[in-house]
C-alpha positions as semicolon CSV with decimal commas, in nm:
position;residue;x (nm);y (nm);z (nm)
1;Q;-7,980;4,249;3,844
2;V;-8,105;4,592;3,943
3;Q;-8,327;4,747;3,680
4;L;-8,576;5,031;3,644
5;V;-8,810;5,040;3,349
6;E;-9,029;5,336;3,261
7;S;-9,344;5,305;3,054
8;G;-9,660;5,494;2,973
9;G;-9,521;5,771;2,758
10;G;-9,670;5,872;2,428
11;L;-9,831;6,148;2,227
12;V;-10,110;6,344;2,393
13;Q;-10,294;6,665;2,314
14;P;-10,258;6,971;2,535
15;G;-10,484;6,938;2,837
16;G;-10,465;6,559;2,825
17;S;-10,330;6,310;3,075
18;L;-10,076;6,031;3,092
19;R;-9,966;5,800;3,369
20;L;-9,603;5,698;3,371
21;S;-9,489;5,384;3,548
22;C;-9,149;5,301;3,692
23;A;-9,116;4,929;3,758
24;A;-8,825;4,792;3,955
25;S;-8,657;4,455;3,954
26;G;-8,368;4,332;4,164
27;F;-8,461;4,550;4,461
28;T;-8,768;4,679;4,642
29;L;-8,884;5,029;4,571
30;D;-9,044;5,075;4,913
31;N;-8,693;5,096;5,058
32;S;-8,587;5,363;4,810
33;A;-8,645;5,728;4,744
34;I;-8,768;5,773;4,389
35;G;-8,728;6,071;4,164
36;W;-8,880;6,155;3,829
37;F;-8,673;6,371;3,599
38;R;-8,717;6,495;3,245
39;Q;-8,486;6,612;2,974
40;V;-8,514;6,780;2,638
41;P;-8,228;6,792;2,387
42;G;-7,976;7,059;2,471
43;K;-8,100;7,114;2,826
44;E;-8,006;6,985;3,167
45;R;-8,201;6,701;3,321
46;E;-8,474;6,860;3,533
47;G;-8,625;6,726;3,853
48;V;-9,002;6,688;3,829
49;S;-9,112;6,504;4,140
50;C;-8,981;6,275;4,412
51;I;-9,110;6,057;4,690
52;S;-8,922;5,970;5,006
53;R;-8,858;5,617;5,125
54;S;-8,935;5,682;5,491
55;D;-9,284;5,828;5,501
56;S;-9,356;5,863;5,129
57;S;-9,350;6,241;5,150
58;T;-9,391;6,388;4,803
59;F;-9,226;6,684;4,638
60;Y;-9,294;6,866;4,313
61;A;-9,124;7,118;4,092
62;D;-9,317;7,444;4,073
63;S;-9,376;7,389;3,702
64;V;-9,583;7,074;3,766
65;K;-9,732;7,140;4,108
66;G;-10,106;7,084;4,106
67;R;-10,093;6,890;3,779
68;F;-9,866;6,592;3,850
69;T;-9,898;6,334;4,126
70;I;-9,635;6,083;4,231
71;S;-9,734;5,764;4,413
72;R;-9,603;5,420;4,486
73;D;-9,760;5,074;4,484
74;N;-9,535;4,858;4,696
75;A;-9,722;4,539;4,609
76;K;-9,638;4,596;4,243
77;N;-9,292;4,738;4,316
78;T;-9,387;5,032;4,096
79;V;-9,392;5,409;4,126
80;Y;-9,628;5,617;3,915
81;L;-9,637;5,971;3,788
82;Q;-9,988;6,082;3,702
83;M;-9,968;6,381;3,469
84;N;-10,279;6,589;3,410
85;S;-10,343;6,913;3,222
86;L;-10,039;6,850;3,010
87;K;-9,877;7,138;2,827
88;P;-9,647;7,144;2,523
89;E;-9,360;7,247;2,753
90;D;-9,397;6,914;2,934
91;T;-9,262;6,742;2,623
92;A;-8,945;6,555;2,719
93;V;-8,796;6,217;2,790
94;Y;-8,898;6,121;3,141
95;Y;-8,669;5,915;3,363
96;C;-8,716;5,757;3,701
97;A;-8,433;5,708;3,947
98;A;-8,388;5,529;4,278
99;G;-8,164;5,623;4,565
100;S;-8,124;5,645;4,938
101;F;-8,278;5,990;4,984
102;V;-8,479;6,240;4,785
103;S;-8,287;6,495;4,587
104;W;-8,340;6,734;4,298
105;Y;-7,993;6,642;4,171
106;Y;-7,996;6,340;3,945
107;E;-7,631;6,262;4,027
108;E;-7,735;6,168;4,379
109;Y;-7,945;5,873;4,267
110;N;-7,798;5,525;4,232
111;Y;-8,012;5,365;3,964
112;W;-8,172;5,498;3,648
113;G;-8,416;5,380;3,387
114;R;-8,375;5,443;3,017
115;G;-8,660;5,686;2,991
116;T;-8,993;5,717;2,814
117;Q;-9,085;5,986;2,564
118;V;-9,374;6,220;2,639
119;T;-9,490;6,447;2,360
120;V;-9,763;6,703;2,414
121;S;-9,883;6,842;2,083
122;S;-10,200;6,911;1,890
């Protein structure tokens, strides 16, 4: 059974850090492009970062560039999103997705996790 499970969300103060994990079962992440998306109520799901399956090239939305880092650990079949210098506007439910190629459009991914809540507040 193919499954993606996000973890690592929580409540953090502005300027703080969190590391999100996206663990896969039923398939190997090193053969997949992975995207991180986020969504707040009433808004469209927004692409945050993605990593290609071929050469692990990484891509970031302008809003998180320089603060977030995506990486993969093939031995653990897990992809991470390190989030530093967090801002209140980063508050959202964060989802990871797996697919055949990187895309900023969530519809183009094949598998999705259920999300993890990130809240940035003092």
